[in-house]
Amino acid sequence: MASKASLLLSFLLLVSTCLAHHQQQQQKQQQQWQPQNQCQISRIDALEPVERIQAEAGVTEIWNTDEKQFQCAGVEFIRHRVQPGGLLLPSYVNAPLLSFIEKGRAVQGVILPGCPETYESSQEQLSGQSERRGQRFQGVQQDRHQKVENLKEGDVVAIPAGAAHWIYNDGDTELVAVVFFDTQNNANQLDQNHRRFFLAGNPQAQSQQQQGQRQPRRQQGREQPYLNAGNIFNGFDAEFLVEAFNVERETIEKLQGQRDQRGHIVNVEQGLQIIRPPQSRQEQEQEQHQGGRQSERQGRRQGGRGQGSNGFEETICSMKLRENIDNPTHANFVNPQAGRIANLNSFKFPILRQLQLSAERGQLHPNAIQAPRWTINAHSLVYVTDGSMRVQIVNNAGESVFDDELREGQVVVVPQNFPVIKRAGEQGARWISFKTNDNAMISNLAGRVSAIRSMPVDVVANSYQLSRNDAQKLKFSQQESLLFTPNFSRSQGRASA
């Protein structure tokens, strides 16, 4: 009897183990298939911000992360509006990001661990700052910090996951900066939420207070970053911080920011006194020229290396973190009658190799068309900065999932491999696209360099039931490559029909 009981127990344990293993495999399969199911999209909408987090010196506008198109691509999107003299408090996030300066100018600092503090104040600077603030110069310690960057309209800034950063509006007009987060990036090992960790202030208290004053516009879903972001020092015991920083407790209480009601963008009353790079036009052009040559050399050095090379680690402290995508030298396609396209990838901007991200800046003249195409290896988020354009997107079932006007300030996500076509409105259009690959590859459907043009005539004729003559016309009639000049005669003919 004992042996039979032992055998029965062993059998039950084996069955239990097999069932547990089967359940684990099912859970893994569900997790693997979940992102793919999220991309089974039958409808895409043009999106605008759904949340506004007001602060003392600006506002942050947040797009709804619960939208299926965002979840498909694994991305998030926000927009900062910083008033003159406003400082976006230092913070870091769990995903790599690309920021685009839409309007205004600023100074930004990105703290890279292990890099030297190469900016050092002189005695004259310290004396001048102390006099302007009404303080005695005696005993003031010389300041040192990591490099800062002057930002202007058209700049793209790349920030690795976990790198602390801040931005200050030193101009006379509002600073508008849009920020793209790749939450499915390998550098993010938490979850698909963009999580922001503030090093200063008390942003959580103010954002939650504003949330409580208005009715929620959406159902409960993925958490919003600014509604849950708090000062990380607030979670530590004050006595520990007193010993760690070797300062008075009063200073630590301000470090924790429990009584700070200014929000995440604060006003700098007497201006930010920092050591900064040259600001004159001649000095900026010289710096940009030297930086561009440095980026080209770094790109050539890294071009032959594999993904696991250590070339990036050797140059991280000196590598550029910004590049102006509006610079005419970055234009890849130019049609004087139709517009221009500029791509910013890891060959032009080496840090994108680590972030696995890239950007595209597009401009279409009134009624001009960008060739129908699909992106082979990346999702794309399109944000219109000027004008408007008619956009059509098609899924793998041959169904239209988006056919509408995309206006200034609106966003739409084009999933990987979904074909898309754009036509500018009467005022033309400009946009910025963020892509989830550092070297996004495009395949055109029409034009001089396209999939149809590359097929043999007989393949085209038999595929579309065309005569050989009509197949040749389909292949060769469009002589422009990517940007098509408006054909007013055909447009008017369609309108009259």
Short mmCIF file of C-alpha atoms in Angstrom, two decimals:
data_model
loop_
_atom_site.label_atom_id
_atom_site.label_comp_id
_atom_site.label_asym_id
_atom_site.label_seq_id
_atom_site.Cartn_x
_atom_site.Cartn_y
_atom_site.Cartn_z
CA MET A 1 0.00 0.00 0.00
CA ALA A 2 2.84 2.36 0.86
CA SER A 3 4.47 1.82 -2.52
CA LYS A 4 1.17 2.46 -4.33
CA ALA A 5 0.62 5.65 -2.35
CA SER A 6 4.15 6.76 -3.16
CA LEU A 7 3.62 6.10 -6.88
CA LEU A 8 0.30 7.97 -6.80
CA LEU A 9 1.92 10.92 -5.07
CA SER A 10 4.75 10.98 -7.61
CA PHE A 11 2.22 10.85 -10.45
CA LEU A 12 0.22 13.75 -8.99
CA LEU A 13 3.39 15.79 -8.54
CA LEU A 14 4.35 15.10 -12.17
CA VAL A 15 0.91 16.13 -13.41
CA SER A 16 1.02 19.30 -11.29
CA THR A 17 4.46 20.16 -12.64
CA CYS A 18 3.34 19.62 -16.24
CA LEU A 19 0.26 21.78 -15.75
CA ALA A 20 2.31 24.56 -14.18
CA HIS A 21 4.80 24.38 -17.06
CA HIS A 22 1.94 24.49 -19.58
CA GLN A 23 0.43 27.55 -17.90
CA GLN A 24 3.82 29.30 -17.95
CA GLN A 25 4.20 28.57 -21.66
CA GLN A 26 0.71 29.93 -22.34
CA GLN A 27 1.51 33.11 -20.41
CA LYS A 28 4.73 33.54 -22.38
CA GLN A 29 2.88 33.05 -25.66
CA GLN A 30 0.25 35.60 -24.62
CA GLN A 31 2.98 38.10 -23.72
CA GLN A 32 4.73 37.45 -27.04
CA TRP A 33 1.54 37.86 -29.05
CA GLN A 34 0.19 40.86 -27.16
CA PRO A 35 2.23 43.51 -29.03
CA GLN A 36 1.28 41.92 -32.36
CA ASN A 37 -2.42 41.91 -31.47
CA GLN A 38 -2.16 45.56 -30.52
CA CYS A 39 -1.12 46.30 -34.10
CA GLN A 40 -4.25 44.71 -35.60
CA ILE A 41 -5.66 48.17 -36.17
CA SER A 42 -8.82 48.88 -38.15
CA ARG A 43 -8.94 52.61 -37.43
CA ILE A 44 -6.38 55.33 -36.64
CA ASP A 45 -7.32 58.84 -35.52
CA ALA A 46 -5.47 62.15 -35.57
CA LEU A 47 -4.61 62.82 -31.93
CA GLU A 48 -4.29 65.93 -29.80
CA PRO A 49 -3.25 66.30 -26.13
CA VAL A 50 -5.74 65.08 -23.53
CA GLU A 51 -3.98 66.33 -20.38
CA ARG A 52 -2.41 69.67 -19.43
CA ILE A 53 -0.16 69.89 -16.38
CA GLN A 54 0.20 73.55 -15.47
CA ALA A 55 3.25 74.76 -13.58
CA GLU A 56 4.59 78.12 -12.42
CA ALA A 57 6.46 78.91 -15.66
CA GLY A 58 4.90 76.68 -18.28
CA VAL A 59 2.72 73.74 -19.12
CA THR A 60 3.22 70.15 -20.29
CA GLU A 61 0.65 68.67 -22.69
CA ILE A 62 0.28 64.90 -22.74
CA TRP A 63 -1.12 62.61 -25.41
CA ASN A 64 -3.24 59.65 -24.31
CA THR A 65 -1.01 56.59 -23.89
CA ASP A 66 -4.06 54.30 -23.98
CA GLU A 67 -4.53 54.95 -27.70
CA LYS A 68 -4.06 51.70 -29.59
CA GLN A 69 -1.73 53.25 -32.16
CA PHE A 70 0.65 54.32 -29.36
CA GLN A 71 0.51 50.88 -27.77
CA CYS A 72 1.17 49.22 -31.14
CA ALA A 73 4.33 51.26 -31.68
CA GLY A 74 5.35 51.24 -28.01
CA VAL A 75 5.85 55.01 -27.96
CA GLU A 76 4.63 58.05 -26.03
CA PHE A 77 4.51 61.76 -26.86
CA ILE A 78 4.36 65.02 -24.90
CA ARG A 79 4.84 68.73 -25.55
CA HIS A 80 6.49 71.28 -23.22
CA ARG A 81 5.61 74.97 -23.37
CA VAL A 82 8.13 76.89 -21.27
CA GLN A 83 7.79 80.63 -20.67
CA PRO A 84 10.83 82.97 -20.91
CA GLY A 85 12.95 82.48 -17.82
CA GLY A 86 11.37 79.09 -17.12
CA LEU A 87 13.38 76.06 -16.01
CA LEU A 88 12.14 72.50 -16.57
CA LEU A 89 13.42 70.81 -13.43
CA PRO A 90 16.12 68.09 -13.68
CA SER A 91 14.73 64.59 -14.22
CA TYR A 92 15.41 61.31 -16.00
CA VAL A 93 13.21 58.71 -17.66
CA ASN A 94 13.32 54.96 -18.17
CA ALA A 95 13.34 55.12 -21.99
CA PRO A 96 15.47 56.86 -24.62
CA LEU A 97 13.95 60.01 -26.06
CA LEU A 98 14.22 62.43 -28.94
CA SER A 99 13.24 66.06 -28.39
CA PHE A 100 12.51 68.54 -31.19
CA ILE A 101 12.66 72.30 -30.66
CA GLU A 102 9.59 73.53 -32.52
CA LYS A 103 9.80 77.18 -31.46
CA GLY A 104 12.10 79.36 -29.41
CA ARG A 105 15.56 78.82 -28.01
CA ALA A 106 16.98 77.33 -24.83
CA VAL A 107 19.95 76.02 -22.89
CA GLN A 108 19.98 72.33 -21.99
CA GLY A 109 22.16 70.15 -19.84
CA VAL A 110 22.38 66.35 -20.02
CA ILE A 111 24.24 64.61 -17.20
CA LEU A 112 26.22 61.62 -18.48
CA PRO A 113 27.62 59.41 -15.69
CA GLY A 114 31.39 59.29 -15.53
CA CYS A 115 31.99 62.24 -17.86
CA PRO A 116 34.23 65.09 -16.63
CA GLU A 117 33.00 68.53 -15.56
CA THR A 118 34.62 70.39 -18.43
CA TYR A 119 32.86 73.75 -17.92
CA GLU A 120 34.59 75.83 -15.25
CA SER A 121 33.82 79.37 -14.08
CA SER A 122 36.51 82.03 -13.81
CA GLN A 123 37.08 84.34 -10.86
CA GLU A 124 35.70 87.28 -12.88
CA GLN A 125 32.47 85.39 -13.60
CA LEU A 126 32.03 84.51 -9.92
CA SER A 127 32.62 88.12 -8.88
CA GLY A 128 30.12 89.45 -11.42
CA GLN A 129 27.44 86.92 -10.46
CA SER A 130 27.84 87.67 -6.78
CA GLU A 131 27.54 91.44 -7.34
CA ARG A 132 24.39 91.03 -9.48
CA ARG A 133 22.78 88.93 -6.74
CA GLY A 134 23.86 91.27 -3.95
CA GLN A 135 26.10 88.66 -2.35
CA ARG A 136 29.65 88.93 -1.07
CA PHE A 137 32.20 87.35 -3.37
CA GLN A 138 34.46 86.24 -0.52
CA GLY A 139 34.28 82.48 0.04
CA VAL A 140 32.28 81.68 -3.08
CA GLN A 141 33.58 78.40 -4.52
CA GLN A 142 34.46 78.11 -8.19
CA ASP A 143 31.74 76.29 -10.15
CA ARG A 144 32.30 73.30 -12.41
CA HIS A 145 29.72 71.32 -14.36
CA GLN A 146 29.28 69.13 -17.40
CA LYS A 147 28.81 70.79 -20.77
CA VAL A 148 25.56 72.48 -21.73
CA GLU A 149 24.11 73.00 -25.19
CA ASN A 150 22.55 76.06 -26.82
CA LEU A 151 19.34 74.94 -28.52
CA LYS A 152 17.46 76.69 -31.30
CA GLU A 153 14.49 76.04 -33.55
CA GLY A 154 14.95 72.87 -35.61
CA ASP A 155 17.31 71.14 -33.17
CA VAL A 156 16.84 67.43 -32.42
CA VAL A 157 18.20 66.39 -29.02
CA ALA A 158 18.97 62.74 -28.22
CA ILE A 159 18.97 61.67 -24.56
CA PRO A 160 19.76 58.09 -23.44
CA ALA A 161 17.54 56.28 -20.96
CA GLY A 162 18.36 57.18 -17.37
CA ALA A 163 20.37 60.32 -18.22
CA ALA A 164 19.32 63.28 -16.06
CA HIS A 165 18.55 66.44 -18.02
CA TRP A 166 17.12 69.95 -17.64
CA ILE A 167 16.17 72.77 -20.01
CA TYR A 168 15.99 76.55 -19.52
CA ASN A 169 14.28 79.08 -21.78
CA ASP A 170 16.79 81.91 -22.14
CA GLY A 171 14.90 83.59 -24.99
CA ASP A 172 12.24 86.29 -25.16
CA THR A 173 9.47 84.05 -26.53
CA GLU A 174 7.77 80.82 -25.51
CA LEU A 175 9.80 77.65 -25.94
CA VAL A 176 7.87 74.79 -27.55
CA ALA A 177 9.57 71.38 -27.45
CA VAL A 178 7.95 68.06 -28.37
CA VAL A 179 9.34 64.86 -26.87
CA PHE A 180 9.15 61.32 -28.28
CA PHE A 181 9.72 58.29 -26.00
CA ASP A 182 10.42 54.74 -27.20
CA THR A 183 9.06 52.72 -24.28
CA GLN A 184 9.58 49.35 -26.02
CA ASN A 185 13.29 50.06 -26.44
CA ASN A 186 15.71 47.47 -25.05
CA ALA A 187 17.10 50.13 -22.71
CA ASN A 188 13.77 50.14 -20.81
CA GLN A 189 13.54 47.12 -18.53
CA LEU A 190 10.63 48.31 -16.36
CA ASP A 191 7.40 48.24 -18.36
CA GLN A 192 5.78 50.01 -21.31
CA ASN A 193 5.03 53.12 -19.26
CA HIS A 194 7.17 56.22 -19.62
CA ARG A 195 8.24 56.85 -16.03
CA ARG A 196 9.81 60.18 -15.08
CA PHE A 197 11.99 60.54 -11.99
CA PHE A 198 12.40 64.15 -10.83
CA LEU A 199 15.49 65.27 -8.95
CA ALA A 200 13.86 68.46 -7.67
CA GLY A 201 10.57 70.11 -6.82
CA ASN A 202 7.27 68.50 -5.89
CA PRO A 203 5.54 67.92 -9.25
CA GLN A 204 3.33 65.09 -8.03
CA ALA A 205 1.39 67.23 -5.55
CA GLN A 206 0.48 69.88 -8.10
CA SER A 207 -0.38 67.47 -10.92
CA GLN A 208 -2.65 65.43 -8.65
CA GLN A 209 -4.31 68.60 -7.38
CA GLN A 210 -5.08 69.68 -10.95
CA GLN A 211 -6.36 66.18 -11.78
CA GLY A 212 -8.75 66.32 -8.83
CA GLN A 213 -10.15 69.68 -9.95
CA ARG A 214 -11.42 68.36 -13.29
CA GLN A 215 -13.32 65.36 -14.54
CA PRO A 216 -11.17 62.64 -16.12
CA ARG A 217 -11.43 62.53 -19.92
CA ARG A 218 -10.62 58.88 -20.33
CA GLN A 219 -11.01 55.56 -18.61
CA GLN A 220 -8.40 54.27 -16.21
CA GLY A 221 -5.55 52.62 -18.11
CA ARG A 222 -1.81 53.01 -18.40
CA GLU A 223 -0.54 55.54 -15.92
CA GLN A 224 0.36 59.06 -17.02
CA PRO A 225 3.97 60.04 -16.25
CA TYR A 226 3.39 63.51 -14.82
CA LEU A 227 0.45 62.46 -12.66
CA ASN A 228 2.67 60.03 -10.73
CA ALA A 229 6.14 61.59 -10.98
CA GLY A 230 7.64 62.78 -7.72
CA ASN A 231 10.89 64.02 -6.26
CA ILE A 232 13.06 60.95 -5.70
CA PHE A 233 14.79 62.54 -2.69
CA ASN A 234 11.45 62.70 -0.90
CA GLY A 235 11.50 58.92 -0.50
CA PHE A 236 14.75 58.90 1.47
CA ASP A 237 15.11 59.47 5.18
CA ALA A 238 16.25 63.05 5.80
CA GLU A 239 18.97 61.97 8.25
CA PHE A 240 20.50 59.67 5.63
CA LEU A 241 20.61 62.55 3.15
CA VAL A 242 22.17 64.89 5.73
CA GLU A 243 25.06 62.47 6.08
CA ALA A 244 25.24 61.67 2.35
CA PHE A 245 25.51 65.35 1.28
CA ASN A 246 27.18 66.60 4.47
CA VAL A 247 24.88 69.64 4.70
CA GLU A 248 22.34 71.07 7.13
CA ARG A 249 18.90 69.51 7.55
CA GLU A 250 17.24 72.71 6.31
CA THR A 251 19.00 72.26 2.98
CA ILE A 252 17.84 68.65 2.77
CA GLU A 253 14.24 69.69 3.41
CA LYS A 254 14.46 72.00 0.39
CA LEU A 255 16.13 69.21 -1.57
CA GLN A 256 13.13 66.98 -0.87
CA GLY A 257 10.78 69.77 -1.97
CA GLN A 258 7.82 68.80 0.22
CA ARG A 259 6.65 72.42 0.51
CA ASP A 260 7.44 73.35 -3.08
CA GLN A 261 4.24 74.33 -4.92
CA ARG A 262 5.81 75.64 -8.15
CA GLY A 263 5.32 72.48 -10.20
CA HIS A 264 7.79 70.91 -12.63
CA ILE A 265 8.56 74.13 -14.59
CA VAL A 266 9.76 76.94 -12.33
CA ASN A 267 10.56 80.60 -12.85
CA VAL A 268 14.19 81.73 -12.48
CA GLU A 269 13.78 85.27 -11.19
CA GLN A 270 17.26 86.71 -11.88
CA GLY A 271 18.14 84.53 -14.86
CA LEU A 272 20.19 81.37 -14.91
CA GLN A 273 23.88 82.10 -14.32
CA ILE A 274 25.77 79.22 -15.92
CA ILE A 275 28.89 78.61 -17.97
CA ARG A 276 27.76 78.16 -21.54
CA PRO A 277 29.11 77.75 -25.06
CA PRO A 278 29.45 80.65 -27.56
CA GLN A 279 26.23 82.31 -28.68
CA SER A 280 27.19 84.61 -31.56
CA ARG A 281 26.17 83.53 -35.05
CA GLN A 282 29.77 83.26 -36.25
CA GLU A 283 30.79 81.19 -33.25
CA GLN A 284 27.73 78.94 -33.61
CA GLU A 285 28.41 78.34 -37.31
CA GLN A 286 32.03 77.47 -36.57
CA GLU A 287 31.01 75.12 -33.75
CA GLN A 288 28.34 73.49 -35.95
CA HIS A 289 30.82 73.01 -38.80
CA GLN A 290 33.39 71.41 -36.50
CA GLY A 291 30.70 69.28 -34.84
CA GLY A 292 29.43 68.05 -38.20
CA ARG A 293 32.91 66.97 -39.27
CA GLN A 294 33.36 65.20 -35.93
CA SER A 295 30.03 63.36 -36.39
CA GLU A 296 31.06 62.24 -39.87
CA ARG A 297 34.37 60.89 -38.59
CA GLN A 298 32.66 59.07 -35.72
CA GLY A 299 30.09 57.66 -38.12
CA ARG A 300 32.81 56.29 -40.41
CA ARG A 301 34.68 54.78 -37.48
CA GLN A 302 31.56 53.09 -36.14
CA GLY A 303 30.09 52.11 -39.48
CA GLY A 304 32.06 48.87 -39.73
CA ARG A 305 31.47 47.77 -36.16
CA GLY A 306 28.84 45.41 -34.90
CA GLN A 307 26.11 46.27 -32.46
CA GLY A 308 28.19 44.99 -29.56
CA SER A 309 31.23 47.20 -30.23
CA ASN A 310 32.63 49.48 -27.55
CA GLY A 311 33.17 52.48 -29.85
CA PHE A 312 30.26 54.35 -28.29
CA GLU A 313 31.60 53.99 -24.77
CA GLU A 314 34.94 55.44 -25.87
CA THR A 315 33.37 58.64 -27.23
CA ILE A 316 30.20 59.16 -25.16
CA CYS A 317 31.53 62.19 -23.28
CA SER A 318 32.52 64.06 -26.45
CA MET A 319 29.69 62.89 -28.70
CA LYS A 320 27.13 65.45 -29.85
CA LEU A 321 23.68 65.20 -28.34
CA ARG A 322 21.98 67.66 -30.70
CA GLU A 323 21.76 68.17 -34.44
CA ASN A 324 19.75 70.73 -36.39
CA ILE A 325 17.50 68.84 -38.79
CA ASP A 326 16.45 72.09 -40.50
CA ASN A 327 20.04 72.58 -41.67
CA PRO A 328 19.92 72.47 -45.51
CA THR A 329 22.96 70.18 -45.56
CA HIS A 330 20.82 67.40 -44.06
CA ALA A 331 18.32 67.41 -46.95
CA ASN A 332 18.23 64.00 -48.66
CA PHE A 333 15.58 64.74 -51.29
CA VAL A 334 14.87 68.14 -52.80
CA ASN A 335 12.34 69.01 -55.47
CA PRO A 336 12.17 72.81 -55.90
CA GLN A 337 8.55 72.55 -57.10
CA ALA A 338 7.40 70.06 -54.46
CA GLY A 339 9.45 70.32 -51.24
CA ARG A 340 12.24 68.59 -49.37
CA ILE A 341 12.90 65.66 -47.02
CA ALA A 342 15.73 65.50 -44.47
CA ASN A 343 16.62 62.30 -42.60
CA LEU A 344 18.61 62.24 -39.38
CA ASN A 345 19.97 58.74 -38.77
CA SER A 346 22.95 57.19 -36.98
CA PHE A 347 25.27 57.91 -39.90
CA LYS A 348 24.70 61.66 -39.51
CA PHE A 349 24.02 61.63 -35.76
CA PRO A 350 26.10 58.79 -34.20
CA ILE A 351 24.41 58.70 -30.79
CA LEU A 352 21.23 57.43 -32.48
CA ARG A 353 23.01 54.12 -32.95
CA GLN A 354 22.68 53.42 -29.24
CA LEU A 355 19.18 54.86 -28.93
CA GLN A 356 17.97 52.92 -32.01
CA LEU A 357 15.93 55.96 -33.07
CA SER A 358 15.91 58.39 -36.00
CA ALA A 359 13.98 61.39 -37.29
CA GLU A 360 12.66 62.77 -40.56
CA ARG A 361 11.82 66.39 -41.35
CA GLY A 362 9.45 66.93 -44.25
CA GLN A 363 8.18 69.94 -46.14
CA LEU A 364 5.62 69.91 -48.94
CA HIS A 365 4.61 72.88 -51.06
CA PRO A 366 0.86 73.52 -51.53
CA ASN A 367 -0.88 70.45 -53.06
CA ALA A 368 2.41 68.58 -53.54
CA ILE A 369 2.49 64.83 -52.85
CA GLN A 370 4.94 62.57 -51.07
CA ALA A 371 5.12 59.22 -52.87
CA PRO A 372 3.11 56.36 -51.37
CA ARG A 373 5.55 54.22 -49.38
CA TRP A 374 6.06 51.99 -46.40
CA THR A 375 8.76 51.90 -43.72
CA ILE A 376 10.44 48.50 -43.72
CA ASN A 377 11.91 48.34 -40.23
CA ALA A 378 10.30 50.96 -37.99
CA HIS A 379 7.12 52.51 -36.65
CA SER A 380 6.74 56.24 -37.36
CA LEU A 381 5.07 58.99 -35.35
CA VAL A 382 4.15 62.01 -37.50
CA TYR A 383 3.69 65.43 -35.88
CA VAL A 384 2.64 68.41 -38.03
CA THR A 385 4.43 71.65 -37.14
CA ASP A 386 3.02 73.94 -39.87
CA GLY A 387 0.07 73.87 -42.24
CA SER A 388 -1.92 70.71 -42.91
CA MET A 389 -1.93 67.67 -45.16
CA ARG A 390 -4.26 64.91 -46.26
CA VAL A 391 -2.91 61.56 -45.11
CA GLN A 392 -4.04 58.06 -46.06
CA ILE A 393 -2.82 54.90 -44.29
CA VAL A 394 -3.61 51.31 -45.32
CA ASN A 395 -3.26 48.06 -43.35
CA ASN A 396 -2.26 44.58 -44.55
CA ALA A 397 -5.89 43.74 -45.40
CA GLY A 398 -5.92 46.51 -47.97
CA GLU A 399 -8.28 48.55 -45.82
CA SER A 400 -7.99 52.26 -45.20
CA VAL A 401 -7.33 52.83 -41.49
CA PHE A 402 -6.80 56.59 -41.79
CA ASP A 403 -8.03 59.02 -44.45
CA ASP A 404 -8.25 62.50 -43.03
CA GLU A 405 -6.60 65.89 -42.71
CA LEU A 406 -3.70 66.10 -40.29
CA ARG A 407 -3.48 69.64 -38.95
CA GLU A 408 -0.84 71.63 -37.10
CA GLY A 409 -0.25 70.22 -33.61
CA GLN A 410 -1.82 66.84 -34.36
CA VAL A 411 -0.15 63.41 -34.24
CA VAL A 412 -0.68 60.14 -36.05
CA VAL A 413 1.27 56.86 -35.79
CA VAL A 414 2.08 54.91 -38.95
CA PRO A 415 2.77 51.29 -37.93
CA GLN A 416 5.64 49.39 -39.51
CA ASN A 417 4.91 48.27 -43.10
CA PHE A 418 1.59 50.17 -43.27
CA PRO A 419 1.63 52.09 -46.61
CA VAL A 420 1.07 55.85 -46.35
CA ILE A 421 0.63 58.76 -48.76
CA LYS A 422 0.61 62.51 -47.99
CA ARG A 423 -0.72 65.51 -49.92
CA ALA A 424 -0.13 69.04 -48.62
CA GLY A 425 -3.02 71.44 -48.12
CA GLU A 426 -3.45 74.84 -49.73
CA GLN A 427 -0.92 76.40 -47.33
CA GLY A 428 1.63 73.62 -47.61
CA ALA A 429 2.81 71.45 -44.73
CA ARG A 430 5.84 70.79 -42.54
CA TRP A 431 6.21 67.86 -40.16
CA ILE A 432 8.65 65.92 -38.03
CA SER A 433 8.58 62.10 -37.91
CA PHE A 434 10.19 60.02 -35.18
CA LYS A 435 11.11 56.43 -36.05
CA THR A 436 11.90 53.39 -33.90
CA ASN A 437 15.06 52.44 -35.81
CA ASP A 438 18.34 54.31 -36.12
CA ASN A 439 18.46 53.65 -39.88
CA ALA A 440 14.82 53.46 -40.96
CA MET A 441 14.48 52.10 -44.50
CA ILE A 442 11.79 53.28 -46.92
CA SER A 443 10.28 51.48 -49.90
CA ASN A 444 8.36 53.67 -52.36
CA LEU A 445 5.37 52.44 -54.31
CA ALA A 446 5.47 55.02 -57.09
CA GLY A 447 8.08 57.19 -58.77
CA ARG A 448 11.48 56.80 -60.36
CA VAL A 449 12.86 54.68 -57.51
CA SER A 450 10.01 52.42 -56.42
CA ALA A 451 8.80 48.83 -56.08
CA ILE A 452 6.66 49.05 -59.23
CA ARG A 453 9.49 50.63 -61.24
CA SER A 454 11.84 47.83 -60.19
CA MET A 455 9.61 45.01 -61.45
CA PRO A 456 9.86 43.56 -64.99
CA VAL A 457 7.19 44.87 -67.35
CA ASP A 458 5.64 41.41 -67.80
CA VAL A 459 5.33 40.97 -64.02
CA VAL A 460 3.50 44.29 -63.83
CA ALA A 461 1.28 43.44 -66.82
CA ASN A 462 0.26 40.01 -65.47
CA SER A 463 -0.12 41.17 -61.88
CA TYR A 464 -2.56 43.93 -62.76
CA GLN A 465 -4.11 42.46 -65.93
CA LEU A 466 -2.68 45.26 -68.06
CA SER A 467 -1.47 45.32 -71.61
CA ARG A 468 2.27 45.58 -72.01
CA ASN A 469 1.87 49.16 -73.22
CA ASP A 470 -0.20 50.17 -70.17
CA ALA A 471 2.25 48.36 -67.89
CA GLN A 472 5.10 50.42 -69.34
CA LYS A 473 3.12 53.61 -68.74
CA LEU A 474 2.46 52.55 -65.14
CA LYS A 475 6.17 51.97 -64.63
CA PHE A 476 7.70 54.94 -66.42
CA SER A 477 5.14 57.78 -66.51
CA GLN A 478 6.19 59.27 -63.14
CA GLN A 479 9.70 60.66 -63.59
CA GLU A 480 10.03 62.26 -60.15
CA SER A 481 11.45 60.14 -57.36
CA LEU A 482 9.95 60.91 -53.94
CA LEU A 483 8.24 64.31 -53.96
CA PHE A 484 5.75 64.92 -56.76
CA THR A 485 4.90 68.31 -58.23
CA PRO A 486 1.14 69.05 -58.16
CA ASN A 487 -0.60 68.08 -61.40
CA PHE A 488 -3.26 70.79 -61.47
CA SER A 489 -4.82 69.66 -64.73
CA ARG A 490 -5.61 66.18 -63.37
CA SER A 491 -6.73 67.57 -60.02
CA GLN A 492 -9.15 69.95 -61.70
CA GLY A 493 -10.39 67.14 -63.92
CA ARG A 494 -11.17 64.95 -60.93
CA ALA A 495 -12.87 67.84 -59.16
CA SER A 496 -15.10 68.64 -62.16
CA ALA A 497 -15.97 64.95 -62.60
#
